[in-house]
Each structure stands twice: as C-alpha cells, then as structure tokens.
Amino acid sequence: AQSVTQPDIHITVSEGASLELRCNYSYGATPYLFWYVQSPGQGLQLLLKYFSGDTLVQGIKGFEAEFKRSQSSFNLRKPSVHWSDAAEYFCAVDPVLTSGTYKYIFGTGTRLKVLA
Amino acid sequence: DGGITQSPKYLFRKEGQNVTLSCEQNLNHDAMYWYRQDPGQGLRLIYYSQIVNDFQKGDIAEGYSVSREKKESFPLTVTSAQKNPTAFYLCASRDRSGANVLTFGAGSRLTVL
C-alpha cells in the first residue's frame, strides 16, 4: 500500500543546533514530494517541494531536503534551528504520476520543540 | 492577496446537530479538499472535488457531506451521523494545471459539547 512514514513523533533540539526530520515513502515510482509546516491552531504552509532534477532542494526559512531514491527518503534539514521553528512538520506525497489520482498522502507529522 | 478563507474559526455544537463549515478560495483553483486533523493522526482526507458539481469521497467520508456549486466554494457539513466530530478541519485547494501544491486555509476547530 502507498504510505508515508515519519518515524519521529517528537523531536527536541536546542536553539542553534542542526535538525534533520525523517520521511520515507512507499510507492512504485517517484512521486512528487513535499514538506509542510504547521504552527499551533493554523493551517499548513509549504516549505519545499521536489518534482525532479536536483535531489537537494531549498525551501523557505532556511530549510532544505534531500531526495534519495535508493532509500525512498526525503529528509528535511536545517543547519541552525531558531526558536520560531517550533511547530509540527508534515511530509507528503502526491501520487498523481503513479496513480492518476490527486489524493495527497500525508505522514503523521513530527512535532519539533526548540530549547532556548 | 489570494488565499483560502475558512469560517468559523471556532464552532461549538450540541450532539445531534448538523453544522456547516465554510471554505472560500479566490485563487481560481480547480481542485478543493477537506481534511480532518486529530492529534497524532496527521491529516485524513474527507472529501475532494476536482471540478464544479463533482466531488469524491476520501478516506473518512462517513458522517460528512459536501457540495461544489461554485468554483470558489466548497462547504463541509458535519452531520449528526458523525460519531466523533470534535476535531480540527482544514480546507485546501490546488491548481491542477500548476505545481501540484496544496494551499491551506487556517482551519476550523469544531467542538461537540
């Protein structure tokens, strides 16, 4: 079955430390891949997306993600975390290339806490 | 600025009552979606619509209904048949001709008393 896995439910890092959030997907082919961020009580905002080409993609707020086909992963990274990065992060795939449907699949999210 | 407006932000309902959550977009997007969010469960798709006057059930459609009479609007009705309606509801839209990116509203929190 098609799925997206975010193995870390909670992550706590100190301000200024580096961050990596993990995302693995299970599909027959490479789908479109996304990372979204959600502040408490708010909607989701797109951080970055991967469609094709360069496997290292840059996003907003200093985030980047690397697509690794061999590992079916799309991990999100940031070199130095700021207190304002505390939020919940969702990895998502758009399987339109493989299934022809427009039903995004979301991971269950990783909640990031930042220590001052 | 273009975007998605969801209303109300907070809604309280007594058991047995139907409620309708509003979702309006001025992005000229063809596709619209409703998701339900519960702690620890991510986003679950309730209904989606690719074009006006057409919509499809998502993964958890039971107890919900929608309509798509206008391109800009995709209201969600939470009926009394929904067993556990207390949740955060998110509306989203997507330009099917574009980058496949979902744009989200700010959400509506429904609490059943």
PDB file of C-alpha atoms in Angstrom:
ATOM      1  CA  ALA A   1       0.000   0.000   0.000  1.00  0.00           C
ATOM      2  CA  GLN A   2       1.129   3.526  -0.674  1.00  0.00           C
ATOM      3  CA  SER A   3       2.305   5.222   2.501  1.00  0.00           C
ATOM      4  CA  VAL A   4       4.374   7.971   4.028  1.00  0.00           C
ATOM      5  CA  THR A   5       6.239   7.364   7.267  1.00  0.00           C
ATOM      6  CA  GLN A   6       7.605   9.930   9.649  1.00  0.00           C
ATOM      7  CA  PRO A   7       9.233   7.789  12.319  1.00  0.00           C
ATOM      8  CA  ASP A   8       9.813  10.562  14.844  1.00  0.00           C
ATOM      9  CA  ILE A   9       6.681  11.806  16.582  1.00  0.00           C
ATOM     10  CA  HIS A  10       8.533  14.347  18.723  1.00  0.00           C
ATOM     11  CA  ILE A  11      11.978  15.893  18.372  1.00  0.00           C
ATOM     12  CA  THR A  12      13.624  18.335  20.766  1.00  0.00           C
ATOM     13  CA  VAL A  13      16.675  20.353  19.793  1.00  0.00           C
ATOM     14  CA  SER A  14      18.499  23.299  21.278  1.00  0.00           C
ATOM     15  CA  GLU A  15      18.389  26.625  19.528  1.00  0.00           C
ATOM     16  CA  GLY A  16      21.309  26.873  17.134  1.00  0.00           C
ATOM     17  CA  ALA A  17      21.643  23.121  16.736  1.00  0.00           C
ATOM     18  CA  SER A  18      21.185  21.325  13.453  1.00  0.00           C
ATOM     19  CA  LEU A  19      17.988  19.497  12.610  1.00  0.00           C
ATOM     20  CA  GLU A  20      17.016  16.531  10.491  1.00  0.00           C
ATOM     21  CA  LEU A  21      13.461  15.250  10.198  1.00  0.00           C
ATOM     22  CA  ARG A  22      12.994  11.908   8.535  1.00  0.00           C
ATOM     23  CA  CYS A  23      10.475  10.925   5.898  1.00  0.00           C
ATOM     24  CA  ASN A  24      10.173   7.656   3.996  1.00  0.00           C
ATOM     25  CA  TYR A  25       7.641   6.848   1.326  1.00  0.00           C
ATOM     26  CA  SER A  26       6.424   3.670  -0.261  1.00  0.00           C
ATOM     27  CA  TYR A  27       5.480   3.924  -3.922  1.00  0.00           C
ATOM     28  CA  GLY A  28       6.205   2.111  -7.137  1.00  0.00           C
ATOM     29  CA  ALA A  29       7.724   5.197  -8.712  1.00  0.00           C
ATOM     30  CA  THR A  30       8.970   8.550  -7.530  1.00  0.00           C
ATOM     31  CA  PRO A  31       6.027  10.730  -6.632  1.00  0.00           C
ATOM     32  CA  TYR A  32       6.011  14.456  -6.102  1.00  0.00           C
ATOM     33  CA  LEU A  33       7.320  15.100  -2.575  1.00  0.00           C
ATOM     34  CA  PHE A  34       6.591  17.936  -0.164  1.00  0.00           C
ATOM     35  CA  TRP A  35       7.293  19.236   3.301  1.00  0.00           C
ATOM     36  CA  TYR A  36       4.738  21.414   5.064  1.00  0.00           C
ATOM     37  CA  VAL A  37       4.916  23.195   8.409  1.00  0.00           C
ATOM     38  CA  GLN A  38       2.044  23.912  10.778  1.00  0.00           C
ATOM     39  CA  SER A  39       2.048  26.319  13.710  1.00  0.00           C
ATOM     40  CA  PRO A  40      -0.430  25.548  16.512  1.00  0.00           C
ATOM     41  CA  GLY A  41      -4.022  26.218  15.502  1.00  0.00           C
ATOM     42  CA  GLN A  42      -3.056  27.207  11.975  1.00  0.00           C
ATOM     43  CA  GLY A  43      -3.142  25.766   8.503  1.00  0.00           C
ATOM     44  CA  LEU A  44      -0.209  24.177   6.725  1.00  0.00           C
ATOM     45  CA  GLN A  45       2.400  26.165   4.859  1.00  0.00           C
ATOM     46  CA  LEU A  46       4.583  24.744   2.116  1.00  0.00           C
ATOM     47  CA  LEU A  47       8.285  24.620   2.994  1.00  0.00           C
ATOM     48  CA  LEU A  48       9.614  22.977  -0.151  1.00  0.00           C
ATOM     49  CA  LYS A  49       8.841  20.512  -2.899  1.00  0.00           C
ATOM     50  CA  TYR A  50      10.626  18.027  -5.124  1.00  0.00           C
ATOM     51  CA  PHE A  51       9.411  17.147  -8.578  1.00  0.00           C
ATOM     52  CA  SER A  52      12.532  16.118 -10.481  1.00  0.00           C
ATOM     53  CA  GLY A  53      16.106  17.142 -11.176  1.00  0.00           C
ATOM     54  CA  ASP A  54      18.489  18.200  -8.444  1.00  0.00           C
ATOM     55  CA  THR A  55      17.943  15.962  -5.449  1.00  0.00           C
ATOM     56  CA  LEU A  56      18.799  18.697  -2.945  1.00  0.00           C
ATOM     57  CA  VAL A  57      16.033  21.259  -2.825  1.00  0.00           C
ATOM     58  CA  GLN A  58      15.972  24.537  -0.991  1.00  0.00           C
ATOM     59  CA  GLY A  59      12.927  25.911   0.708  1.00  0.00           C
ATOM     60  CA  ILE A  60      11.786  28.830   2.763  1.00  0.00           C
ATOM     61  CA  LYS A  61      13.032  29.729   6.244  1.00  0.00           C
ATOM     62  CA  GLY A  62      16.451  28.163   5.585  1.00  0.00           C
ATOM     63  CA  PHE A  63      15.184  24.600   5.203  1.00  0.00           C
ATOM     64  CA  GLU A  64      16.428  22.086   2.665  1.00  0.00           C
ATOM     65  CA  ALA A  65      15.570  18.498   1.841  1.00  0.00           C
ATOM     66  CA  GLU A  66      17.381  15.739   0.042  1.00  0.00           C
ATOM     67  CA  PHE A  67      15.680  13.138  -2.085  1.00  0.00           C
ATOM     68  CA  LYS A  68      17.339   9.729  -2.023  1.00  0.00           C
ATOM     69  CA  ARG A  69      15.747   7.326  -4.443  1.00  0.00           C
ATOM     70  CA  SER A  70      17.675   4.301  -3.196  1.00  0.00           C
ATOM     71  CA  GLN A  71      16.352   4.853   0.322  1.00  0.00           C
ATOM     72  CA  SER A  72      12.902   6.153  -0.648  1.00  0.00           C
ATOM     73  CA  SER A  73      13.568   9.048   1.652  1.00  0.00           C
ATOM     74  CA  PHE A  74      13.040  12.782   1.625  1.00  0.00           C
ATOM     75  CA  ASN A  75      14.581  14.104   4.834  1.00  0.00           C
ATOM     76  CA  LEU A  76      14.238  17.713   5.904  1.00  0.00           C
ATOM     77  CA  ARG A  77      17.252  19.562   7.300  1.00  0.00           C
ATOM     78  CA  LYS A  78      18.204  22.897   8.755  1.00  0.00           C
ATOM     79  CA  PRO A  79      21.763  23.813   9.795  1.00  0.00           C
ATOM     80  CA  SER A  80      20.799  26.033  12.722  1.00  0.00           C
ATOM     81  CA  VAL A  81      17.386  25.950  14.351  1.00  0.00           C
ATOM     82  CA  HIS A  82      15.673  29.086  15.602  1.00  0.00           C
ATOM     83  CA  TRP A  83      13.111  29.179  18.401  1.00  0.00           C
ATOM     84  CA  SER A  84      10.483  30.212  15.839  1.00  0.00           C
ATOM     85  CA  ASP A  85      10.918  26.859  14.078  1.00  0.00           C
ATOM     86  CA  ALA A  86       8.980  25.108  16.828  1.00  0.00           C
ATOM     87  CA  ALA A  87       5.981  23.652  15.005  1.00  0.00           C
ATOM     88  CA  GLU A  88       4.697  20.450  13.504  1.00  0.00           C
ATOM     89  CA  TYR A  89       6.173  19.261  10.233  1.00  0.00           C
ATOM     90  CA  PHE A  90       4.437  17.069   7.697  1.00  0.00           C
ATOM     91  CA  CYS A  91       5.914  15.138   4.834  1.00  0.00           C
ATOM     92  CA  ALA A  92       3.538  14.499   1.950  1.00  0.00           C
ATOM     93  CA  VAL A  93       3.461  12.819  -1.428  1.00  0.00           C
ATOM     94  CA  ASP A  94       1.318  13.465  -4.460  1.00  0.00           C
ATOM     95  CA  PRO A  95       0.906  10.168  -6.257  1.00  0.00           C
ATOM     96  CA  VAL A  96      -0.614  11.630  -9.412  1.00  0.00           C
ATOM     97  CA  LEU A  97       2.252  10.310 -11.553  1.00  0.00           C
ATOM     98  CA  THR A  98       1.709   6.748 -10.404  1.00  0.00           C
ATOM     99  CA  SER A  99      -1.981   6.503  -9.670  1.00  0.00           C
ATOM    100  CA  GLY A 100      -3.512   9.339 -11.641  1.00  0.00           C
ATOM    101  CA  THR A 101      -5.344  10.483  -8.542  1.00  0.00           C
ATOM    102  CA  TYR A 102      -4.960  13.766  -6.770  1.00  0.00           C
ATOM    103  CA  LYS A 103      -5.179  12.379  -3.270  1.00  0.00           C
ATOM    104  CA  TYR A 104      -2.199  13.627  -1.343  1.00  0.00           C
ATOM    105  CA  ILE A 105      -0.856  11.255   1.290  1.00  0.00           C
ATOM    106  CA  PHE A 106       0.426  12.862   4.473  1.00  0.00           C
ATOM    107  CA  GLY A 107       2.689  11.473   7.134  1.00  0.00           C
ATOM    108  CA  THR A 108       1.544  11.643  10.739  1.00  0.00           C
ATOM    109  CA  GLY A 109       3.796  14.588  11.476  1.00  0.00           C
ATOM    110  CA  THR A 110       6.808  15.381  13.643  1.00  0.00           C
ATOM    111  CA  ARG A 111       6.415  17.910  16.405  1.00  0.00           C
ATOM    112  CA  LEU A 112       9.538  19.992  16.917  1.00  0.00           C
ATOM    113  CA  LYS A 113      10.360  21.584  20.235  1.00  0.00           C
ATOM    114  CA  VAL A 114      13.196  24.091  20.457  1.00  0.00           C
ATOM    115  CA  LEU A 115      15.012  24.702  23.726  1.00  0.00           C
ATOM    116  CA  ALA A 116      16.370  28.159  24.423  1.00  0.00           C
TER     117      ALA A 116
ATOM    118  CA  ASP B   1      -3.955  38.690  -1.729  1.00  0.00           C
ATOM    119  CA  GLY B   2      -5.279  35.357  -2.900  1.00  0.00           C
ATOM    120  CA  GLY B   3      -5.965  32.685  -0.390  1.00  0.00           C
ATOM    121  CA  ILE B   4      -8.409  30.412   1.349  1.00  0.00           C
ATOM    122  CA  THR B   5     -10.836  31.613   3.984  1.00  0.00           C
ATOM    123  CA  GLN B   6     -12.347  29.190   6.432  1.00  0.00           C
ATOM    124  CA  SER B   7     -15.117  30.129   8.812  1.00  0.00           C
ATOM    125  CA  PRO B   8     -15.883  29.994  11.591  1.00  0.00           C
ATOM    126  CA  LYS B   9     -12.523  29.594  13.308  1.00  0.00           C
ATOM    127  CA  TYR B  10     -14.157  28.016  16.354  1.00  0.00           C
ATOM    128  CA  LEU B  11     -17.505  26.284  16.480  1.00  0.00           C
ATOM    129  CA  PHE B  12     -19.358  24.562  19.287  1.00  0.00           C
ATOM    130  CA  ARG B  13     -22.138  22.140  18.592  1.00  0.00           C
ATOM    131  CA  LYS B  14     -24.533  20.124  20.647  1.00  0.00           C
ATOM    132  CA  GLU B  15     -24.841  16.453  19.916  1.00  0.00           C
ATOM    133  CA  GLY B  16     -27.412  15.722  17.240  1.00  0.00           C
ATOM    134  CA  GLN B  17     -26.941  18.989  15.381  1.00  0.00           C
ATOM    135  CA  ASN B  18     -25.619  19.404  11.875  1.00  0.00           C
ATOM    136  CA  VAL B  19     -23.057  22.128  11.289  1.00  0.00           C
ATOM    137  CA  THR B  20     -21.606  23.563   8.109  1.00  0.00           C
ATOM    138  CA  LEU B  21     -18.033  24.765   7.779  1.00  0.00           C
ATOM    139  CA  SER B  22     -17.354  27.323   5.102  1.00  0.00           C
ATOM    140  CA  CYS B  23     -14.392  27.294   2.707  1.00  0.00           C
ATOM    141  CA  GLU B  24     -13.917  30.014   0.108  1.00  0.00           C
ATOM    142  CA  GLN B  25     -10.940  30.493  -2.205  1.00  0.00           C
ATOM    143  CA  ASN B  26     -10.035  33.307  -4.569  1.00  0.00           C
ATOM    144  CA  LEU B  27      -7.086  31.533  -6.146  1.00  0.00           C
ATOM    145  CA  ASN B  28      -9.061  30.320  -9.163  1.00  0.00           C
ATOM    146  CA  HIS B  29      -8.057  26.765  -8.282  1.00  0.00           C
ATOM    147  CA  ASP B  30      -9.981  23.876  -9.742  1.00  0.00           C
ATOM    148  CA  ALA B  31      -9.498  21.292  -7.003  1.00  0.00           C
ATOM    149  CA  MET B  32     -10.546  21.630  -3.367  1.00  0.00           C
ATOM    150  CA  TYR B  33     -10.118  19.332  -0.396  1.00  0.00           C
ATOM    151  CA  TRP B  34     -11.338  18.821   3.157  1.00  0.00           C
ATOM    152  CA  TYR B  35      -9.101  17.205   5.744  1.00  0.00           C
ATOM    153  CA  ARG B  36      -9.669  16.266   9.333  1.00  0.00           C
ATOM    154  CA  GLN B  37      -6.808  16.535  11.789  1.00  0.00           C
ATOM    155  CA  ASP B  38      -6.630  14.752  15.116  1.00  0.00           C
ATOM    156  CA  PRO B  39      -3.612  14.676  17.433  1.00  0.00           C
ATOM    157  CA  GLY B  40      -1.124  12.041  16.378  1.00  0.00           C
ATOM    158  CA  GLN B  41      -3.057  11.047  13.252  1.00  0.00           C
ATOM    159  CA  GLY B  42      -1.892  13.545  10.697  1.00  0.00           C
ATOM    160  CA  LEU B  43      -4.326  14.685   8.055  1.00  0.00           C
ATOM    161  CA  ARG B  44      -7.111  12.427   6.831  1.00  0.00           C
ATOM    162  CA  LEU B  45      -8.994  13.187   3.646  1.00  0.00           C
ATOM    163  CA  ILE B  46     -12.749  13.601   3.994  1.00  0.00           C
ATOM    164  CA  TYR B  47     -13.858  14.747   0.534  1.00  0.00           C
ATOM    165  CA  TYR B  48     -12.284  16.289  -2.513  1.00  0.00           C
ATOM    166  CA  SER B  49     -13.535  17.956  -5.646  1.00  0.00           C
ATOM    167  CA  GLN B  50     -11.687  18.257  -8.932  1.00  0.00           C
ATOM    168  CA  ILE B  51     -14.242  20.458 -10.687  1.00  0.00           C
ATOM    169  CA  VAL B  52     -17.516  22.210 -10.050  1.00  0.00           C
ATOM    170  CA  ASN B  53     -20.522  19.940  -9.496  1.00  0.00           C
ATOM    171  CA  ASP B  54     -18.311  16.919  -8.911  1.00  0.00           C
ATOM    172  CA  PHE B  55     -16.754  15.518  -5.746  1.00  0.00           C
ATOM    173  CA  GLN B  56     -15.388  12.236  -4.436  1.00  0.00           C
ATOM    174  CA  LYS B  57     -15.274  10.589  -1.044  1.00  0.00           C
ATOM    175  CA  GLY B  58     -11.977  10.468   0.707  1.00  0.00           C
ATOM    176  CA  ASP B  59     -10.861   8.021   3.356  1.00  0.00           C
ATOM    177  CA  ILE B  60     -13.245   9.089   6.135  1.00  0.00           C
ATOM    178  CA  ALA B  61     -16.367  10.447   4.409  1.00  0.00           C
ATOM    179  CA  GLU B  62     -18.945   8.785   6.659  1.00  0.00           C
ATOM    180  CA  GLY B  63     -20.987  11.370   8.546  1.00  0.00           C
ATOM    181  CA  TYR B  64     -19.926  14.233   6.290  1.00  0.00           C
ATOM    182  CA  SER B  65     -21.375  15.837   3.175  1.00  0.00           C
ATOM    183  CA  VAL B  66     -20.165  18.476   0.726  1.00  0.00           C
ATOM    184  CA  SER B  67     -21.299  20.468  -2.263  1.00  0.00           C
ATOM    185  CA  ARG B  68     -19.432  22.224  -5.054  1.00  0.00           C
ATOM    186  CA  GLU B  69     -21.852  24.557  -6.785  1.00  0.00           C
ATOM    187  CA  LYS B  70     -19.267  27.258  -7.368  1.00  0.00           C
ATOM    188  CA  LYS B  71     -15.587  27.073  -8.159  1.00  0.00           C
ATOM    189  CA  GLU B  72     -14.773  29.304  -5.219  1.00  0.00           C
ATOM    190  CA  SER B  73     -16.741  27.469  -2.553  1.00  0.00           C
ATOM    191  CA  PHE B  74     -16.595  24.003  -1.010  1.00  0.00           C
ATOM    192  CA  PRO B  75     -18.650  23.851   2.203  1.00  0.00           C
ATOM    193  CA  LEU B  76     -18.468  20.847   4.513  1.00  0.00           C
ATOM    194  CA  THR B  77     -21.440  19.704   6.578  1.00  0.00           C
ATOM    195  CA  VAL B  78     -20.742  17.640   9.647  1.00  0.00           C
ATOM    196  CA  THR B  79     -23.897  15.661  10.238  1.00  0.00           C
ATOM    197  CA  SER B  80     -25.254  14.095  13.388  1.00  0.00           C
ATOM    198  CA  ALA B  81     -24.236  10.738  11.928  1.00  0.00           C
ATOM    199  CA  GLN B  82     -20.559  11.559  12.512  1.00  0.00           C
ATOM    200  CA  LYS B  83     -19.741   9.685  15.704  1.00  0.00           C
ATOM    201  CA  ASN B  84     -16.798  11.734  16.877  1.00  0.00           C
ATOM    202  CA  PRO B  85     -16.844  15.117  15.165  1.00  0.00           C
ATOM    203  CA  THR B  86     -14.646  17.056  17.563  1.00  0.00           C
ATOM    204  CA  ALA B  87     -11.557  17.847  15.506  1.00  0.00           C
ATOM    205  CA  PHE B  88      -9.635  20.470  13.563  1.00  0.00           C
ATOM    206  CA  TYR B  89     -10.833  20.760   9.971  1.00  0.00           C
ATOM    207  CA  LEU B  90      -8.645  22.028   7.164  1.00  0.00           C
ATOM    208  CA  CYS B  91      -9.688  23.107   3.708  1.00  0.00           C
ATOM    209  CA  ALA B  92      -7.194  23.211   0.860  1.00  0.00           C
ATOM    210  CA  SER B  93      -7.120  23.918  -2.824  1.00  0.00           C
ATOM    211  CA  ARG B  94      -4.834  23.157  -5.722  1.00  0.00           C
ATOM    212  CA  ASP B  95      -4.291  24.482  -9.199  1.00  0.00           C
ATOM    213  CA  ARG B  96      -4.468  21.326 -11.293  1.00  0.00           C
ATOM    214  CA  SER B  97      -2.614  22.942 -14.137  1.00  0.00           C
ATOM    215  CA  GLY B  98       0.240  24.075 -11.970  1.00  0.00           C
ATOM    216  CA  ALA B  99       2.688  22.928  -9.415  1.00  0.00           C
ATOM    217  CA  ASN B 100       0.522  20.390  -7.601  1.00  0.00           C
ATOM    218  CA  VAL B 101       0.978  22.365  -4.412  1.00  0.00           C
ATOM    219  CA  LEU B 102      -1.819  22.425  -1.858  1.00  0.00           C
ATOM    220  CA  THR B 103      -2.744  25.788  -0.370  1.00  0.00           C
ATOM    221  CA  PHE B 104      -4.414  25.570   3.031  1.00  0.00           C
ATOM    222  CA  GLY B 105      -6.844  27.676   4.961  1.00  0.00           C
ATOM    223  CA  ALA B 106      -6.288  28.485   8.628  1.00  0.00           C
ATOM    224  CA  GLY B 107      -8.658  25.761   9.791  1.00  0.00           C
ATOM    225  CA  SER B 108     -11.840  25.465  11.810  1.00  0.00           C
ATOM    226  CA  ARG B 109     -11.985  23.830  15.207  1.00  0.00           C
ATOM    227  CA  LEU B 110     -15.244  22.053  15.944  1.00  0.00           C
ATOM    228  CA  THR B 111     -16.092  21.009  19.472  1.00  0.00           C
ATOM    229  CA  VAL B 112     -19.122  18.926  20.279  1.00  0.00           C
ATOM    230  CA  LEU B 113     -20.491  19.575  23.737  1.00  0.00           C
TER     231      LEU B 113
END
